[in-house]
Amino acid sequence: MSLDTGRVWTVARREFLATVRRKAFVLTLIGTPFYFVFMMTITTGSSINAARKSISQFKAFGVVDSSGLLANAEHTMRSSVRSGDNPFQRRVPGAAETEQVFNTEVRFYPDAAAAQNAIRKEEIGQAIIVPADYLQTGHVRRYVRSAGLFSESADRAVSRWLAANLVRGKVEPELAARVARPLADEATFKLDKSGEFVAKSDNDELGGVFIPFAFAFALGLCITIGGQYLVQGVVEEKESRILESLLCTIRPTELMAGKLFGLGAVGLLVITVWGGAGLVVGLPALAAMHIQLPPFILPVAVAYFLLGYLLYGSLMLGIGAVTNNMREAQQFSVWFSFANFAPLIVMWKVISDPNGGLATFLSLFPLTAATGTMMRIAASGAAVPAWQVGLSLALLAFAAWFSLMIASRIFRIGLLMYGKTPTLPEILRWARQG
Amino acid sequence: MLEVRDVVKTYDGRAVVDRVSFQVQPGEVFALLGPNGAGKTTLIRMITDILKPDSGTILLEGEPVGSRPRGSIAYLPEERGLYRRAKVLEVLSYYGELKGLTRPAARTAALELLDRVELREWADKQIQALSKGMQQKVQLCGALIGSPRLLILDEPFSGLDPVNVQLFEEILHERRAAGATVLLSTHQMNKVEEVCDRALMINRGHMVLYGRVGEIRRTYADHAVRVRGEGSMDGLPGVHSMKAVDGQVELALEPGATSDGVLRALLERGVRIESFALATLPLEDIFVKVVREGIGLDHGASGPPTVDEAMAGGVR
């Protein structure tokens, strides 16, 4: 049966416009990237700020030295926080990294009781007791006013001060500095996909988790949004009996095609806006982190979106046609949404072993292929074989085509069925006979 | 012209529509009647090509309905709905475009229809802001846009106030005058008597009544006449009993007696006659009688009507 492209276009245009004009859609479209960046900035920024605050409040530190090892120790403890510690704070590419230095006064007390009193009077925040047998046992006691959550930076400063001053005057100053911070200027090289060792950034670990998650999540969300609008639209038209008069004018296959195209365009709009936002906001951040994404990742993402959407969307159309209201439809559609996001649930397993059995299965199984493969491709250190990407796309394309054929049969029959939800054998019979 | 020939539709081995044949002429308002579950909706869905018949043919202006231009049939279902959040003009333009109008033409046609139903000022309002009656008018506009050749209206008058009922009737007459074929499905028998030329009644998928509305009423008339006048009517020849009905006298005729003979006898007796008519049953009573008594379901020795008989449109 031939489709009237004019009617398909008319339906597609209406579906597109009716969707993008919704306030909820505009909020999702614009709000999601902001929310994402905001949450990441807040999460990482707050930890950096907390560290800075912790260090800046670390004004004075007490020491009780019963060992005599610290007799010549410095009375100032230096610590610093670098601006690059927050990769999500956008920086001008090429701008110099800044370092904020904090000084903490070291006060010596004759015994533990005196140090404890100083803490009680809030003269110092904490103190360590270095016993006489410290060299033999390594035992140290520490007294603190409160166990802060973000005290790691203060701990690190104390540890460095102690290391440097234990050897101060006994070795060359350079050696003392190295003892205090042996890995202060470390350069790490990692094996890349081409078998070469390349410089590894401190941010690789973060990028290796964040980037695959962001790609898989955004793609899964685009597919789900399109699919959910489809099922919602069909259920609304069926529930309100609009279909009765509509089907007199348009064939079910034309209606289905128009809806798929119109809401597919909505998904593409979402990808474009989010992708654009990612380019504007994300690329400088990625460049600052020295993270490079595979150049083909965006075209592959679009291909996975289109095929994933066709598969998911046709399933949603079928569900919309056989159910009577949104509540019923959600009961069925939630399982497919779950499958779509399943790779995110096992994300740690996939990104830690991107070429392992589970990751490979998730990128070949059509219902998880889009999010699964995108996560693998974006994971740092992964070298997804081209044949696997090709096979994954081919399997997804076949599943989408098969699902479309079955869904169009179920859609035709299910649209005018009201009341009782059909049983699985009935649906299978429609799929065979339709 | 709509021609339905020997159409059968079966679900799970049960004939929901069984050998139904009829035709409706252009400019005719035709009633499709039947009790709930008689098969009317299935028949309408086959006429609109939403469902395919198992056998038989349905032609509109000589072409199978499946191959006709999609906008040539419009259907206003009994259970109807609209996109609640969409604007009135948008919805009507959308329906117009689906029926093959260009976007500007659809918009113009929509505005003209809104003018006709006195809803022009509501064009840019959301559907959900309209009252139920207003929504019903918008739905009628949705069916009328594109000037369909066949207009199928299922209970179009239900829920309307008398003013809007009159407006709907006027629009029906305008469409019929423009040469459209109108198929009206309703349980409001008084409306059938008022606006329909012919009627088909189906029961359990079978044709049980078919013909001109007046003919059907005459066929099911009691063998009696109703007279309003002054003078004694006792003991008239050919009359076996009489009773008062609504200020008139109903004279039951003996077998073989004719209404002409009774009229002559009344005049000869000197009765001053104000009105004289056959005592026909209202269509509603005929409907109830046919359904309750299962009239027409058992076709007896003659069998169901042949296609030619049905096409001739005679009363059975």
XYZ file of C-alpha atoms in Angstrom, chain B residues 1-256:
256
model
C -24.013 7.700 -4.915
C -23.158 5.154 -2.234
C -23.767 1.529 -3.104
C -23.389 -1.240 -0.558
C -23.733 -4.664 -2.157
C -24.104 -7.912 -0.255
C -21.586 -6.966 2.423
C -20.623 -9.521 5.067
C -18.309 -9.089 8.050
C -17.639 -11.945 10.445
C -15.889 -11.958 13.829
C -14.991 -15.286 15.416
C -17.385 -17.103 13.084
C -20.313 -14.797 13.906
C -21.695 -12.573 11.153
C -21.782 -9.048 12.575
C -22.997 -7.701 9.236
C -24.774 -10.259 7.090
C -25.499 -9.650 3.409
C -26.428 -6.015 3.756
C -27.215 -4.118 0.543
C -28.530 -0.615 0.011
C -27.860 2.513 -1.930
C -28.011 6.195 -1.114
C -28.447 8.829 -3.775
C -26.620 12.159 -3.937
C -28.616 14.842 -2.163
C -30.382 12.258 -0.032
C -30.438 12.101 3.753
C -30.502 8.430 4.644
C -31.059 6.969 8.091
C -29.120 3.971 9.321
C -31.066 2.554 12.226
C -30.731 -0.357 14.559
C -30.565 -1.306 18.232
C -27.272 -1.252 20.110
C -24.961 -3.987 18.856
C -26.885 -4.379 15.598
C -23.730 -3.919 13.492
C -24.139 -0.247 12.545
C -20.653 0.832 13.647
C -19.046 -2.101 11.844
C -21.020 -1.244 8.715
C -19.968 2.424 8.972
C -16.324 1.435 9.499
C -16.512 -0.644 6.329
C -18.060 2.248 4.409
C -15.254 4.533 5.628
C -12.687 1.852 4.654
C -11.405 1.542 8.205
C -12.448 -2.127 8.090
C -12.533 -4.405 5.037
C -15.631 -6.540 4.432
C -15.162 -10.308 4.228
C -17.252 -10.254 1.059
C -19.366 -7.836 -0.912
C -18.525 -4.461 -2.384
C -18.915 -0.864 -1.289
C -18.793 1.769 -4.013
C -18.837 5.538 -3.765
C -19.690 7.214 -7.057
C -18.867 3.961 -8.821
C -15.421 3.507 -7.236
C -14.500 1.099 -4.444
C -14.238 3.122 -1.232
C -10.644 1.933 -0.727
C -9.478 3.625 -3.916
C -11.437 6.876 -3.610
C -9.790 10.157 -2.641
C -9.409 9.978 1.113
C -11.187 13.259 1.804
C -14.382 12.306 -0.015
C -15.914 10.670 3.061
C -16.270 12.346 6.430
C -17.320 10.603 9.607
C -18.553 12.183 12.796
C -18.547 9.276 15.268
C -20.877 9.086 18.231
C -17.994 8.974 20.689
C -15.918 11.869 19.519
C -12.950 13.809 20.730
C -10.590 16.600 19.849
C -7.023 17.567 20.717
C -7.841 19.360 23.946
C -4.736 21.553 24.114
C -4.806 22.551 20.435
C -6.440 25.713 19.151
C -9.737 25.491 17.295
C -8.424 26.884 14.008
C -5.323 24.676 14.153
C -7.398 21.528 14.575
C -9.755 22.365 11.722
C -6.892 23.367 9.414
C -5.168 20.081 10.252
C -8.282 18.094 9.315
C -8.586 20.148 6.134
C -4.998 19.450 5.128
C -5.452 15.736 5.801
C -8.372 15.855 3.375
C -6.140 17.248 0.681
C -6.590 21.009 1.020
C -3.560 23.258 0.888
C -2.700 24.991 4.114
C -4.138 28.401 3.102
C -7.252 26.739 1.641
C -7.732 24.671 4.790
C -7.442 27.781 6.939
C -9.940 29.688 4.787
C -12.400 26.781 4.794
C -12.024 26.419 8.555
C -12.788 30.087 9.143
C -15.844 29.924 6.858
C -17.166 26.931 8.772
C -16.522 28.638 12.096
C -18.504 31.589 10.774
C -21.336 29.250 9.830
C -21.529 27.727 13.306
C -21.049 31.109 14.970
C -17.701 30.267 16.565
C -15.407 32.621 14.637
C -14.331 34.484 17.747
C -13.226 31.188 19.313
C -10.807 30.355 16.473
C -7.671 31.040 18.524
C -8.918 29.500 21.740
C -7.859 26.085 22.985
C -10.439 23.340 22.539
C -10.527 22.704 26.277
C -11.808 26.257 26.809
C -14.978 25.489 24.817
C -18.264 24.180 26.206
C -19.416 20.682 25.223
C -21.894 22.065 22.717
C -19.253 24.303 21.167
C -16.876 21.360 20.892
C -19.623 19.432 19.125
C -19.941 22.254 16.604
C -16.171 22.205 16.047
C -16.387 18.443 15.497
C -19.112 18.951 12.913
C -16.887 21.528 11.204
C -14.073 18.964 11.231
C -16.327 16.537 9.375
C -17.606 19.165 6.946
C -14.260 20.680 6.002
C -13.154 19.700 2.531
C -16.784 19.363 1.341
C -16.947 15.550 1.481
C -19.223 13.749 -0.978
C -20.442 11.370 1.697
C -21.133 12.631 5.187
C -21.677 10.034 7.895
C -23.059 11.437 11.125
C -23.491 9.229 14.161
C -25.909 10.754 16.711
C -25.084 14.319 15.653
C -27.909 15.882 17.701
C -27.198 14.281 21.062
C -26.431 16.787 23.815
C -27.329 19.836 21.731
C -29.753 22.545 22.804
C -32.782 23.194 20.538
C -31.107 26.202 18.897
C -28.070 24.173 17.924
C -30.229 21.227 16.837
C -31.902 23.599 14.416
C -28.506 24.893 13.258
C -27.301 21.316 12.617
C -30.486 20.560 10.657
C -30.014 23.679 8.532
C -26.445 22.673 7.772
C -27.629 19.156 6.843
C -30.116 20.620 4.391
C -27.427 22.886 2.926
C -25.167 19.902 2.343
C -27.931 17.872 0.796
C -28.789 20.840 -1.463
C -25.131 20.944 -2.501
C -25.454 17.319 -3.660
C -23.719 15.567 -0.773
C -24.948 12.179 0.368
C -25.757 12.118 4.068
C -25.885 8.963 6.137
C -27.420 9.606 9.536
C -27.205 7.084 12.329
C -29.394 7.954 15.284
C -31.794 6.670 17.869
C -33.784 9.910 17.782
C -36.629 8.644 15.592
C -38.379 11.994 15.510
C -35.300 13.408 13.767
C -35.403 10.581 11.248
C -39.038 11.422 10.476
C -38.146 15.112 10.155
C -34.988 15.066 8.066
C -34.512 11.676 6.408
C -35.840 10.571 3.027
C -35.209 6.863 3.412
C -34.048 4.527 6.134
C -32.397 1.181 6.617
C -32.760 -0.695 9.848
C -30.473 -3.569 10.728
C -30.833 -5.955 13.633
C -28.229 -8.552 14.563
C -26.428 -7.745 11.321
C -29.481 -8.349 9.125
C -31.504 -5.848 7.108
C -34.959 -5.733 8.683
C -36.431 -2.504 7.295
C -35.521 -0.597 4.190
C -37.347 2.075 2.228
C -38.844 5.544 2.278
C -39.657 6.700 5.788
C -43.289 7.418 4.885
C -43.668 4.010 3.247
C -42.274 2.270 6.299
C -44.738 4.090 8.526
C -47.652 3.226 6.212
C -46.598 -0.405 6.051
C -46.622 -0.663 9.817
C -49.765 1.421 10.228
C -52.627 -0.171 12.105
C -55.637 -0.954 9.830
C -57.361 2.180 11.116
C -58.112 5.816 10.416
C -58.128 8.834 12.701
C -60.866 11.399 12.301
C -61.347 14.794 13.886
C -64.841 16.142 13.297
C -68.378 16.641 14.556
C -71.233 14.159 14.203
C -72.035 10.573 15.085
C -69.571 7.949 13.863
C -71.292 4.960 15.497
C -72.103 1.924 13.378
C -70.282 2.950 10.240
C -70.051 0.193 7.626
C -66.595 -1.442 7.490
C -65.709 -0.259 11.035
C -65.629 -2.803 13.831
C -64.631 -0.572 16.755
C -63.786 2.987 17.694
C -61.850 4.780 20.459
C -60.789 8.313 21.362
C -57.090 9.136 20.856
C -55.620 12.631 21.398
C -58.930 14.413 20.747
C -59.600 12.331 17.652
C -61.619 9.231 16.983
C -59.683 6.185 15.842
C -61.807 3.858 13.725
C -60.530 0.278 13.428
C -61.454 -1.126 10.024
C -62.849 -4.587 9.309
C -60.770 -6.838 7.050
C -61.427 -5.855 3.442
